[in-house]
Short mmCIF file of C-alpha atoms in Angstrom, two decimals:
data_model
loop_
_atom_site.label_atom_id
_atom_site.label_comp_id
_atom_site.label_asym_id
_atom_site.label_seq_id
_atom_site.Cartn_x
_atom_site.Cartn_y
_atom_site.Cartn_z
CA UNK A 1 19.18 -23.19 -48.08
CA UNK A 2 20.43 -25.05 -44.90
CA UNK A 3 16.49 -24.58 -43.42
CA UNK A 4 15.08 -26.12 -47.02
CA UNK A 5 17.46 -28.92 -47.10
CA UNK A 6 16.25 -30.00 -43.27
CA UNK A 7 12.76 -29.75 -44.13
CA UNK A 8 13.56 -31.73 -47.29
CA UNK A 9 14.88 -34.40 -45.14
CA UNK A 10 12.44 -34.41 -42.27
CA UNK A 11 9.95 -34.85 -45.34
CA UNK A 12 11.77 -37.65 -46.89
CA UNK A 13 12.29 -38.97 -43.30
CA UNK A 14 8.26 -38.92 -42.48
CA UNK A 15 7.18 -40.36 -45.61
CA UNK A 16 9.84 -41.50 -48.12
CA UNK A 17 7.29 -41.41 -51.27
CA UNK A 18 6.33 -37.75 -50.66
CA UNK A 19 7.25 -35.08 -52.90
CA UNK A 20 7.59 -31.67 -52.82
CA UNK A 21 7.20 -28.28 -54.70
CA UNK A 22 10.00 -25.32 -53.69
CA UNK A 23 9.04 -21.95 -54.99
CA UNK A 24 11.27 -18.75 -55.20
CA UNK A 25 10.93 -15.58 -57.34
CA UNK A 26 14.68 -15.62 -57.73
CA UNK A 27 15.75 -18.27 -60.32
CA UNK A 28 18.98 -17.96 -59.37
CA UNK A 29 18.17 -19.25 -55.72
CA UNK A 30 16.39 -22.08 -57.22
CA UNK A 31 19.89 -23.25 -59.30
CA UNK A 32 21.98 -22.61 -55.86
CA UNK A 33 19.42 -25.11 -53.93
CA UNK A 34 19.36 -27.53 -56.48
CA UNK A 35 23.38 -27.44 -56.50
CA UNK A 36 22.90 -27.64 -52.34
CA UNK A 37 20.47 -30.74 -52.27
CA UNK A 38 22.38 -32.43 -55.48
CA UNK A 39 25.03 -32.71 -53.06
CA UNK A 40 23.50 -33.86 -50.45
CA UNK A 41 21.94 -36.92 -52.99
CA UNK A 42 18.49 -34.92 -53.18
CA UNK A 43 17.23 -35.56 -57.21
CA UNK A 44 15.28 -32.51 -58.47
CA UNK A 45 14.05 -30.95 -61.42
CA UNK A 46 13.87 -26.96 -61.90
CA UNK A 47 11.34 -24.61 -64.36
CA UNK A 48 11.38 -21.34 -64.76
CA UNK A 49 10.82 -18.94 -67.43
CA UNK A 50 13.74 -19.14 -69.58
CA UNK A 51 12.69 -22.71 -70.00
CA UNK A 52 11.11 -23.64 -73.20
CA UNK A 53 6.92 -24.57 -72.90
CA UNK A 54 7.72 -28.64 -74.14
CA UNK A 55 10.99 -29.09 -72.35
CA UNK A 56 8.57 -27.80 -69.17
CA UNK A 57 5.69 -29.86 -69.63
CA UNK A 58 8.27 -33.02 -70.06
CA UNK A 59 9.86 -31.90 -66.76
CA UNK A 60 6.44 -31.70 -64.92
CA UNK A 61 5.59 -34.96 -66.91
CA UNK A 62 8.99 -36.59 -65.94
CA UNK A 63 8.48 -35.08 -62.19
CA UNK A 64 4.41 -36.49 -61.94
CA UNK A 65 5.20 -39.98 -63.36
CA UNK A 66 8.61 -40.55 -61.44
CA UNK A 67 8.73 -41.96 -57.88
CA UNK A 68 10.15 -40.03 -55.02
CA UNK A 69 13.80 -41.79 -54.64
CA UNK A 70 14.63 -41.00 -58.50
CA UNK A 71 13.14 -37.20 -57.38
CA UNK A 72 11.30 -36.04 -54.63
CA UNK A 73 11.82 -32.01 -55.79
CA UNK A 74 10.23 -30.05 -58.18
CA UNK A 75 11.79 -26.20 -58.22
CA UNK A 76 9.73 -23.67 -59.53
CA UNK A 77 9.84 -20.14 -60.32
CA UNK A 78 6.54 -18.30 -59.07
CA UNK A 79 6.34 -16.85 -62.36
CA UNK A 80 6.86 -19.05 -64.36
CA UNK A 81 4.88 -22.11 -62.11
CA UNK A 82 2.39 -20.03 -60.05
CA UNK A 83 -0.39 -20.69 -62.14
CA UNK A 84 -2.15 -23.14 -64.73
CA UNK A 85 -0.40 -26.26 -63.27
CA UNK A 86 -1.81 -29.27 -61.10
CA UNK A 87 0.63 -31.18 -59.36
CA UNK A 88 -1.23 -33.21 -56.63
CA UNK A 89 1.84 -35.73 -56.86
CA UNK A 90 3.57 -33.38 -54.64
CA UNK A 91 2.21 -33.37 -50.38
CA UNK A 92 5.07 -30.52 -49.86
CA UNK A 93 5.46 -26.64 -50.90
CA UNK A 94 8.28 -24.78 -49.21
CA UNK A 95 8.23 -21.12 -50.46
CA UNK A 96 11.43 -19.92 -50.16
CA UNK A 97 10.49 -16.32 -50.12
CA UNK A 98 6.82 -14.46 -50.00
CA UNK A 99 5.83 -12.34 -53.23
CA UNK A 100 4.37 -9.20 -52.62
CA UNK A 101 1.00 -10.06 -54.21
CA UNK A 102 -0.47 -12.86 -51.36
CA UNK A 103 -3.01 -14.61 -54.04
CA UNK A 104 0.05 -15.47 -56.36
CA UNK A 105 1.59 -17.29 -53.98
CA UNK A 106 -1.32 -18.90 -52.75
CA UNK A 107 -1.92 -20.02 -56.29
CA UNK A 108 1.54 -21.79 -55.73
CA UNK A 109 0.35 -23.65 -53.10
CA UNK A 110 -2.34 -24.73 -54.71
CA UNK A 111 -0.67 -26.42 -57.29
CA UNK A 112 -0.74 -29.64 -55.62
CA UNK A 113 -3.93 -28.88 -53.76
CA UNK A 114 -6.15 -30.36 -56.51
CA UNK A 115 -8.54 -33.19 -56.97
CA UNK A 116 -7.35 -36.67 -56.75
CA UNK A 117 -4.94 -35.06 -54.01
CA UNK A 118 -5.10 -38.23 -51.88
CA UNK A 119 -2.81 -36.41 -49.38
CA UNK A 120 -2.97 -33.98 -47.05
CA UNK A 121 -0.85 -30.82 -48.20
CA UNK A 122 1.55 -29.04 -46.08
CA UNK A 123 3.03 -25.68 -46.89
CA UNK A 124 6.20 -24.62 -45.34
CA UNK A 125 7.52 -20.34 -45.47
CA UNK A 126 10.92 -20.41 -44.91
CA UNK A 127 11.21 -16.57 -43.86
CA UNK A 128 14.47 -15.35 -42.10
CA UNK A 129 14.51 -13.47 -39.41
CA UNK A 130 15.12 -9.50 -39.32
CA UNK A 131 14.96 -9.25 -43.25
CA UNK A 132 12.90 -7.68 -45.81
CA UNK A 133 11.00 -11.23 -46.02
CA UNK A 134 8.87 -10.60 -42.98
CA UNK A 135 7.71 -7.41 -43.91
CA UNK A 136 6.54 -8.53 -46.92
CA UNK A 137 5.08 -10.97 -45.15
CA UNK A 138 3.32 -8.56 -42.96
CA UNK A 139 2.28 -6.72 -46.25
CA UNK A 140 0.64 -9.85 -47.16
CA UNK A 141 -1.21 -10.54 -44.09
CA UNK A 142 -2.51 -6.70 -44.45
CA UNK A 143 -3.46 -7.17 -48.02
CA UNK A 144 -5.26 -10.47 -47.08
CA UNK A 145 -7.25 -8.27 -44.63
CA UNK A 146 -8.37 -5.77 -47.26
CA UNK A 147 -9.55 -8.50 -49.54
CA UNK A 148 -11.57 -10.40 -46.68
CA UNK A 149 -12.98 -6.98 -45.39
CA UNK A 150 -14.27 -5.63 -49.03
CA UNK A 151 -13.84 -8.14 -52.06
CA UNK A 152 -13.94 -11.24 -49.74
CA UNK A 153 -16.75 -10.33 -47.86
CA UNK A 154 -15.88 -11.38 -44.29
CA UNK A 155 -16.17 -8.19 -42.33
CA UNK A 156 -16.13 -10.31 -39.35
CA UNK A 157 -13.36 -7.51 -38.02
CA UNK A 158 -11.11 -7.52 -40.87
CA UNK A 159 -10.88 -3.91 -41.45
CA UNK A 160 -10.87 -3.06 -37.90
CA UNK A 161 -7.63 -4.43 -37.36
CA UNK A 162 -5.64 -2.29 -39.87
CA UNK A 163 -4.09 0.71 -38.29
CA UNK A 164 -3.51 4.35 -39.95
CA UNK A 165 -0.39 3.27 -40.63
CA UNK A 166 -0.97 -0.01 -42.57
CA UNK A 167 -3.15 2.12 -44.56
CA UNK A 168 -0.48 5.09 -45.15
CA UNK A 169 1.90 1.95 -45.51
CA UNK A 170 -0.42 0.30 -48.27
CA UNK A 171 -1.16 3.37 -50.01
CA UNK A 172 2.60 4.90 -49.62
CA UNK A 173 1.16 7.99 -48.26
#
């Protein structure tokens, strides 16, 4: 939370107008960072799943049409934002911690990375050390090199550089 909230600031402190999209998979973690930057006099507004479809689209209308000192934070749950939305008020997306499937989250990022974007999009993986985040993270990367090697079709090496292992690892075998 302490790493989100200094990004946040070294955002607001770069541009003051920019906005930014924070996704977790843990609800929960979204509520405790919007308590966190609420204290710190950081507006946001949170969706997630348990969130009606109209009170949603009036917080993603409320958070597009606003300007960034009345709130500069939109807090989304990858499941329940990952998809279907365009954003492109937002120039930030901190994920707060990587999913296990790679093109969901990229999906997240690309919320704001839509036409009429008129700025240039920055994402920032907030990943602690020595945890279970990086080797998801890891699993990602090694997913990402299956895709481009088969499905992607850039063979330019990408097979090559998975080991026995990542494959055993992959597969559970």
């Amino acid at each position: 939370i302490d790493a989100l909230i200094s990004k946040v600031l070294e955002m607001r402190r770069e541009n003051p107008q920019a906005k930014g999209l924070v996704f977790s998979c843990f609800v929960k973690l979204l509520e405790l960072c919007q308590y966190h930057l609420k204290a710190r006099g950081i507006t946001t507004f949170i969706i997630h799943g348990s969130i009606p479809l109209a009170v949603r689209t009036r917080i993603i209308k409320a958070f597009v049409e606003s300007s960034a000192s009345d709130c500069s934070l939109l807090l989304v749950s990858i499941s329940a934002g990952g998809e279907g939305l365009n954003l492109q008020r937002a120039s930030h997306v901190f994920v707060l911690d990587p999913w296990w499937n790679p093109a969901l989250e990229k999906q997240a990022i690309q919320r704001c990375h839509r036409l009429g974007q008129q700025q240039v999009v920055r994402s920032h993986h907030l990943i602690s050390e020595n945890t279970i985040e990086e080797q998801i993270k890891a699993l990602q990367e090694k997913k990402q090199l299956i895709f481009d090697g088969t499905i992607g079709g850039n063979f330019n090496g990408a097979l090559e550089k998975l080991t026995i292992a990542d494959l055993k690892f992959l597969f559970q075998l």
